[in-house]
Every structure is written in C-alpha cells, then in structure tokens.
Short mmCIF file of C-alpha atoms and ligand atoms in Angstrom, two decimals:
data_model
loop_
_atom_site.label_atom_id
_atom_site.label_comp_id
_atom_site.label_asym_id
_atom_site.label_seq_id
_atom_site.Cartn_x
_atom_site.Cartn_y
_atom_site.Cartn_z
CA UNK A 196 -0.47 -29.34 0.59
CA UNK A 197 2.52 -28.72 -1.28
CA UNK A 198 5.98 -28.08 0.08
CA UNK A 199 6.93 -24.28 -0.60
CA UNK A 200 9.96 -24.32 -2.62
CA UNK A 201 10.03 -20.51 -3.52
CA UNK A 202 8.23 -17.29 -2.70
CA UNK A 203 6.98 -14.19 -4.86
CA UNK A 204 6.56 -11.00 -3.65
CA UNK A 205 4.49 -8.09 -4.90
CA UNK A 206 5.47 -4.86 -4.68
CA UNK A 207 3.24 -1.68 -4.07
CA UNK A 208 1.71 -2.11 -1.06
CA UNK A 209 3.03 -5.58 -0.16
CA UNK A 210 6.75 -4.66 0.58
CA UNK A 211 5.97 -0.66 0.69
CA UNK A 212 3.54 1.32 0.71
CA UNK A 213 3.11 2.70 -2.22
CA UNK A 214 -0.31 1.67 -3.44
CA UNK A 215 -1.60 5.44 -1.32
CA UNK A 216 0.70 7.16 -3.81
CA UNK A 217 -0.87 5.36 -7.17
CA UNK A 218 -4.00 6.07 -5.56
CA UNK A 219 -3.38 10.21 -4.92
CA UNK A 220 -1.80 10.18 -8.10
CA UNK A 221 -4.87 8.40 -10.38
CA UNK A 222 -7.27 10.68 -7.79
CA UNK A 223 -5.22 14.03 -8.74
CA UNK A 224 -5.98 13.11 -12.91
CA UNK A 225 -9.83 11.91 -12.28
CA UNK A 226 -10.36 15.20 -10.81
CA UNK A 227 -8.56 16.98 -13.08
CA UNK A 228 -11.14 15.76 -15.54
CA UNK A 229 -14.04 16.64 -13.36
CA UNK A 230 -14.62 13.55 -11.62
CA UNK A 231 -13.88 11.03 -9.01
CA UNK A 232 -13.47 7.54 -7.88
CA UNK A 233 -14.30 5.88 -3.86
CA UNK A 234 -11.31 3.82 -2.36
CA UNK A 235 -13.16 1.01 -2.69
CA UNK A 236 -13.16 1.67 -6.42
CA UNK A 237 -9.74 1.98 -6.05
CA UNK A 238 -9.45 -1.37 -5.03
CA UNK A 239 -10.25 -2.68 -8.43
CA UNK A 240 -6.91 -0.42 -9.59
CA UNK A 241 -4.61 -2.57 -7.61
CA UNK A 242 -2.22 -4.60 -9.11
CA UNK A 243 -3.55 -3.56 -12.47
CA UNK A 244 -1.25 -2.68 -15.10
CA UNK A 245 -0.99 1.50 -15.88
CA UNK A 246 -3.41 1.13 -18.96
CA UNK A 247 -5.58 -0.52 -17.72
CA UNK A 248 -6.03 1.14 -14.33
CA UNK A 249 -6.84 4.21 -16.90
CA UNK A 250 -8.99 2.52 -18.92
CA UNK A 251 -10.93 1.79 -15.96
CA UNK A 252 -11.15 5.37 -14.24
CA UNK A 253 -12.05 6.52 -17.82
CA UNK A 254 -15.30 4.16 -17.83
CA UNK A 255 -16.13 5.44 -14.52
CA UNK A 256 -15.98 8.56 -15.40
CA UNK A 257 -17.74 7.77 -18.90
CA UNK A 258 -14.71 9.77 -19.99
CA UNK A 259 -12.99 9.24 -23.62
CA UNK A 260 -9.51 10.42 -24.79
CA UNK A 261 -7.84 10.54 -28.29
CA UNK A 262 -4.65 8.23 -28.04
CA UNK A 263 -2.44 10.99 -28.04
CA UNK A 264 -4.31 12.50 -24.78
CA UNK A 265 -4.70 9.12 -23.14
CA UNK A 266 -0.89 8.65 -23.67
CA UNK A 267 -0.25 11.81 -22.09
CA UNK A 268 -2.25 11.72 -19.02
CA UNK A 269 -0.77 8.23 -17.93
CA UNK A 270 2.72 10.13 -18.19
CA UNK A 271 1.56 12.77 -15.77
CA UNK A 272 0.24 10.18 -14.06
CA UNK A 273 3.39 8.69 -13.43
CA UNK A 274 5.35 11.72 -13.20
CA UNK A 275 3.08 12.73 -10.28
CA UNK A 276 3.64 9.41 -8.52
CA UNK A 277 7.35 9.72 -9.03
CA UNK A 278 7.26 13.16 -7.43
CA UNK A 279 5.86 11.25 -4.44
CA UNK A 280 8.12 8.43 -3.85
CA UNK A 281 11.27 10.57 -4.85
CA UNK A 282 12.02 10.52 -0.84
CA UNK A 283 11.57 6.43 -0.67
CA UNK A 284 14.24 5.01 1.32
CA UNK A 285 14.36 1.70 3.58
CA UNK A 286 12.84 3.14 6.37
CA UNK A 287 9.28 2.91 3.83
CA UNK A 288 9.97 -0.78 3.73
CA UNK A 289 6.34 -2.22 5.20
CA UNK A 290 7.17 -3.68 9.09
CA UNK A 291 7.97 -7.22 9.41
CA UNK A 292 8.96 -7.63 5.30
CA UNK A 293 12.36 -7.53 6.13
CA UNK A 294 12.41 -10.35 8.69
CA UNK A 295 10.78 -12.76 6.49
CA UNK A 296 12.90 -12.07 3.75
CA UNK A 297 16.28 -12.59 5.75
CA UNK A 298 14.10 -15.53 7.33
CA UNK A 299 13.76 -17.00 3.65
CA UNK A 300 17.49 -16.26 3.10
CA UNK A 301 18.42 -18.52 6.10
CA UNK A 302 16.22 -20.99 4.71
CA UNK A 303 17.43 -20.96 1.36
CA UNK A 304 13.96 -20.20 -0.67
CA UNK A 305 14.81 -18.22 -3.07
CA UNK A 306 12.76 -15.16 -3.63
CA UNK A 307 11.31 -13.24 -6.53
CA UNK A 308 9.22 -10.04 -7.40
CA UNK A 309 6.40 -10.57 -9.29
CA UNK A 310 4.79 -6.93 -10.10
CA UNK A 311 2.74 -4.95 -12.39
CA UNK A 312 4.82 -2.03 -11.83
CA UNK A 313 7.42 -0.48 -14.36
CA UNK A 314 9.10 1.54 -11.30
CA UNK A 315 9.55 -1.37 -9.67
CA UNK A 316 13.36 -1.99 -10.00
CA UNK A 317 14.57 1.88 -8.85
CA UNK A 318 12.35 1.60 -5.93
CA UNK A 319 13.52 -1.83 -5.33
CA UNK A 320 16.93 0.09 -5.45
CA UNK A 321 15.85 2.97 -3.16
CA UNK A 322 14.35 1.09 -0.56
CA UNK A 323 17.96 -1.22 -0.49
CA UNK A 324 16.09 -4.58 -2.12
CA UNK A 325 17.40 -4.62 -5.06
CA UNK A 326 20.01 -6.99 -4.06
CA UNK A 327 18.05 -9.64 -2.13
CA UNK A 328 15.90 -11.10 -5.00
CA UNK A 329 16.98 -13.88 -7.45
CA UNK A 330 14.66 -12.94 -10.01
CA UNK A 331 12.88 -9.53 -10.79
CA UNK A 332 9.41 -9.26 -12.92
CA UNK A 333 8.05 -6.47 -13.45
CA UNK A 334 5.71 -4.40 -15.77
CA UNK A 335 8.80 -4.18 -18.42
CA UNK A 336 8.42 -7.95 -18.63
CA UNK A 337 4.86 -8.40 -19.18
CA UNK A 338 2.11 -8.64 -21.69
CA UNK A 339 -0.95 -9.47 -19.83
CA UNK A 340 -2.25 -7.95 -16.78
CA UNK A 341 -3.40 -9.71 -13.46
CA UNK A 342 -5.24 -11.57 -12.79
CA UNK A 343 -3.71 -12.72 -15.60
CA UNK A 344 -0.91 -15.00 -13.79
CA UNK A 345 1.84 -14.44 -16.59
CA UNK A 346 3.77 -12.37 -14.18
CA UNK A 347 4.13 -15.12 -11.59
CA UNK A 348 4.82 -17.67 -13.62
CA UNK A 349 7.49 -16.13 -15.32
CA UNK A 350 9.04 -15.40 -11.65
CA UNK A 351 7.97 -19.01 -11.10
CA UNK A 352 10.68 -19.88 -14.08
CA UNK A 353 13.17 -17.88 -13.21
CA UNK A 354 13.77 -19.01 -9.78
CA UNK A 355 13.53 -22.52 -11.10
CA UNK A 356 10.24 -23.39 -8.96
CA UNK A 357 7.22 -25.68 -10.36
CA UNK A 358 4.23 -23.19 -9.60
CA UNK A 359 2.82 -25.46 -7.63
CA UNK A 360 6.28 -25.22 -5.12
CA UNK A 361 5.40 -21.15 -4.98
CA UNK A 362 3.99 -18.87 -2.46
CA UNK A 363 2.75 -15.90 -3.43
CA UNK A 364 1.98 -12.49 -1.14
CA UNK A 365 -0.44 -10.14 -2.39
CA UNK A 366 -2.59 -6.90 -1.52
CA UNK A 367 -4.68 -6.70 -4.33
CA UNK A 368 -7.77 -8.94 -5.35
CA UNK A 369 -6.45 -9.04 -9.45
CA UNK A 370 -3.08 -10.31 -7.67
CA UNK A 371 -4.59 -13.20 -5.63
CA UNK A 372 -6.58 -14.49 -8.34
CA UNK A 373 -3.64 -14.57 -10.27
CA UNK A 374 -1.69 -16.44 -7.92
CA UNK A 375 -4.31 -18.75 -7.74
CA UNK A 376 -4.76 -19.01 -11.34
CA UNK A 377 -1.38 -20.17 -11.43
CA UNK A 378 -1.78 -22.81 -8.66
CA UNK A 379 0.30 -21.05 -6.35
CA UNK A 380 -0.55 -20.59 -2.49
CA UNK A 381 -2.03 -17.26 -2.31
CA UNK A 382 -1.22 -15.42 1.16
CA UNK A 383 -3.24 -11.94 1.14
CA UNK A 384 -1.83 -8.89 3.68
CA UNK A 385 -4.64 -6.28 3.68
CA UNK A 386 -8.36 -6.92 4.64
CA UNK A 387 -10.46 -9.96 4.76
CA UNK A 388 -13.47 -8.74 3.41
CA UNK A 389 -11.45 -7.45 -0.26
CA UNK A 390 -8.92 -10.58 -0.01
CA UNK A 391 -11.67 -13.46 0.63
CA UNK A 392 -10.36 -15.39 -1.79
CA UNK A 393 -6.87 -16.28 -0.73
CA UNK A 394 -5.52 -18.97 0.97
CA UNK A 395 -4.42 -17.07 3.63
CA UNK A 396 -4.98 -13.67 4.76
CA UNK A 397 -2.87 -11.32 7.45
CA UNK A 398 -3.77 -7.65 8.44
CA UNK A 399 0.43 -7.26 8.17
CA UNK A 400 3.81 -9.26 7.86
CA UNK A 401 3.95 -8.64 11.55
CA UNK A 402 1.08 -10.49 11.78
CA UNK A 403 2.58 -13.98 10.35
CA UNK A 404 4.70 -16.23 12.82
CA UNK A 405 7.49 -17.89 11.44
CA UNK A 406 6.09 -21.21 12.60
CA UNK A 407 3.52 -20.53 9.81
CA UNK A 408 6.11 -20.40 7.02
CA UNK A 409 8.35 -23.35 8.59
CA UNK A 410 5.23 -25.48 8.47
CA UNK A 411 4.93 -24.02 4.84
CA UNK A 412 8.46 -24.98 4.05
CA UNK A 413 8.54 -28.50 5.75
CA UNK A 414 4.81 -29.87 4.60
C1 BG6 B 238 0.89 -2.21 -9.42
C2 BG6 B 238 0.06 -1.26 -8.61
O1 BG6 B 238 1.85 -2.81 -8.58
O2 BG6 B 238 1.56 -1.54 -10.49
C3 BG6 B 238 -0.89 -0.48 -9.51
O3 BG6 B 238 -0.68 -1.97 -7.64
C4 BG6 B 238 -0.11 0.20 -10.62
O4 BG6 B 238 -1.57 0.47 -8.73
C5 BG6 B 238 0.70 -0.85 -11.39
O5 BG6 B 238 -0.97 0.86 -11.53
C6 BG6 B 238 1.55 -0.23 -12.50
O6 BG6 B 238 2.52 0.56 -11.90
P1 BG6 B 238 3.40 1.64 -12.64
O7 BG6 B 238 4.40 2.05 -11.57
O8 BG6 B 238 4.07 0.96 -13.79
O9 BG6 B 238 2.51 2.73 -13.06
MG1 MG B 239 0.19 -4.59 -4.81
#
C-alpha cells in the first residue's frame, strides 16, 4: 500500500456532528410540503451538495417547484440549520478528532478539509479548527458533487499530496466513493453495513489506535 503523505477530513458528521442538524432541517421542509423521508433515505443526503440533496427529497416526494420557490426553500433550509448550530463551540468537536489531528501535527502530515458544505469555514471557526488545516475546500470551491471526487482532489493539490499519498475520512457513502474514485485510502467512521465500501471502517475516532495510522504513515 501506499505511504500516507496527507490526510482529508470531512466535515458534517466526521469532525462534528452536524449531519442530525441537515437532517432536522431537510425533515422540517419535506414536511412542510406534506411529506417525509426515513433516515435511511437520509443517508443518500449525506455529503451531497445543497441542490442536490433537494433535488432528491423533491423526487421522493414527487414534488416540483418553480426556480424561484426551489431557490427559496433551500434558503430556509439553511437558515433553519444555522439556527441550530448557532450554539457550536469546541466542546461539539466529535471525541477522539482532536487527538488525531494534533497526532498528525506531531507527525507533520499536513491536513485538509475536503467538504460539500458552504458553512464549513465559520463552523470550522466556531468549533476553534479553523487554524489547524493547511488547506480548506469547501462547497464555495466546487462544481461537482460527490461522489464526484473534485473536492478531494483539489484538497489533494493544495496540500501538495499525489492522491494516491492521501487518506481520506468519511461518514457518508457519496464521500467514500469519492475518495475512492480519486485513489485515495478511504477510512469510513459510521456503520458497516452503509460504509461497506471503504477501506476501512470505525464506529468512532476513538475507535482508531494510533498504531493504525503510524503503520499508515510508515508503509
Ligand atoms: C455536506 C453534508 O457536508 O454538506 C450535507 O453532509 C449537506 O448534508 C452539504 O447538504 C451541503 O451543506 P451546506 O451547509 O452548504 O448546506
Ligand atoms: Mg459528512
């Protein structure tokens, strides 16, 4: 296997857990048009960009909007999710993220975020992150949406990494297929049923040893 050279994190649900707070949000506007959607539906809406994760929840619904009213429900959409994380701080940061990344920091890997989101950088800032990534890439930055890997491999670039060299963590099944799309290592923290199809799968950061990375590092 290749020697890990760099490592990209996602963000909702990877480094906090924010992926319950998309999901109330995209819950509270599906009912608000007279319908819903399962969790496990729900896992199809992670990692995917804010279109499309509307797009979808339309079909499902076999719900149309006019452009105007599609624009406005993602807003409220987002507005709603704001109101939720408004009280983020880095006490929400996910157990055991912080570890690795000072871990990485001692080992001099350089780390970026690779993430659908377009909130990413002020909740980067409220949880206290902001600082400790070389590169940030975010929704603002992007064109196509995982599993699309665009997003990783322009972290990839930025922290100077063949994709090959990267490790990715993910939660969500379009983000693992991305990574792997790319040719990165794919390492999945959620369930092994949804994330079958990374290289690696942990319930939780606490879960992962630091042997595991060292070997990861030195291979
Ligand atoms: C991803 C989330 O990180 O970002 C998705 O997993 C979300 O649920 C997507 O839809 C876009 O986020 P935002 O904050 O730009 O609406
Ligand atoms: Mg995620």
């Amino acid at each position: 296997m290749n020697k890990i050279k760099g490592v990209i994190f996602d963000l909702d649900g990877v480094i906090v857990d924010t992926a319950k707070f998309h999901f109330l949000a995209w819950k509270k506007l599906a009912n608000g048009l007279g319908f819903d959607f399962t969790e496990l539906q729900n896992e199809e809406l992670k990692g995917v960009s804010r279109v499309r994760s509307l797009e979808k929840i339309l079909e499902w619904g076999n719900t149309s909007l006019s452009e105007d009213e599609f624009r406005e429900k993602m807003a409220v959409k987002n507005d709603n999710y704001l109101s939720y994380i408004t009280t983020l701080t880095s006490e929400d940061i996910l157990p055991g993220v912080s570890k690795i990344i000072d871990f990485l920091s001692e080992e001099n890997i350089p780390i970026a975020l690779g993430s659908a989101s377009k909130n990413a950088r002020p909740i980067l800032k409220k949880t206290g992150l902001l600082e400790k990534f070389q590169a940030i890439v975010d929704g603002n930055d992007v064109s196509k949406a995982k599993p699309d890997p665009e997003v990783f491999n322009i972290a990839a670039e930025k922290i100077g990494v063949a994709p090959e060299n990267c490790l990715v963590f993910e939660d969500s099944v379009a983000g693992v297929q991305a990574a792997n799309i790319a040719g990165m290592i794919s390492v999945g923290i959620g369930e092994k049923e949804v994330l079958h199809e990374a290289d690696y799968i942990f319930s939780s950061f606490e879960e992962i040893e630091e042997e595991f990375l060292k070997k990861l590092l030195t291979t």
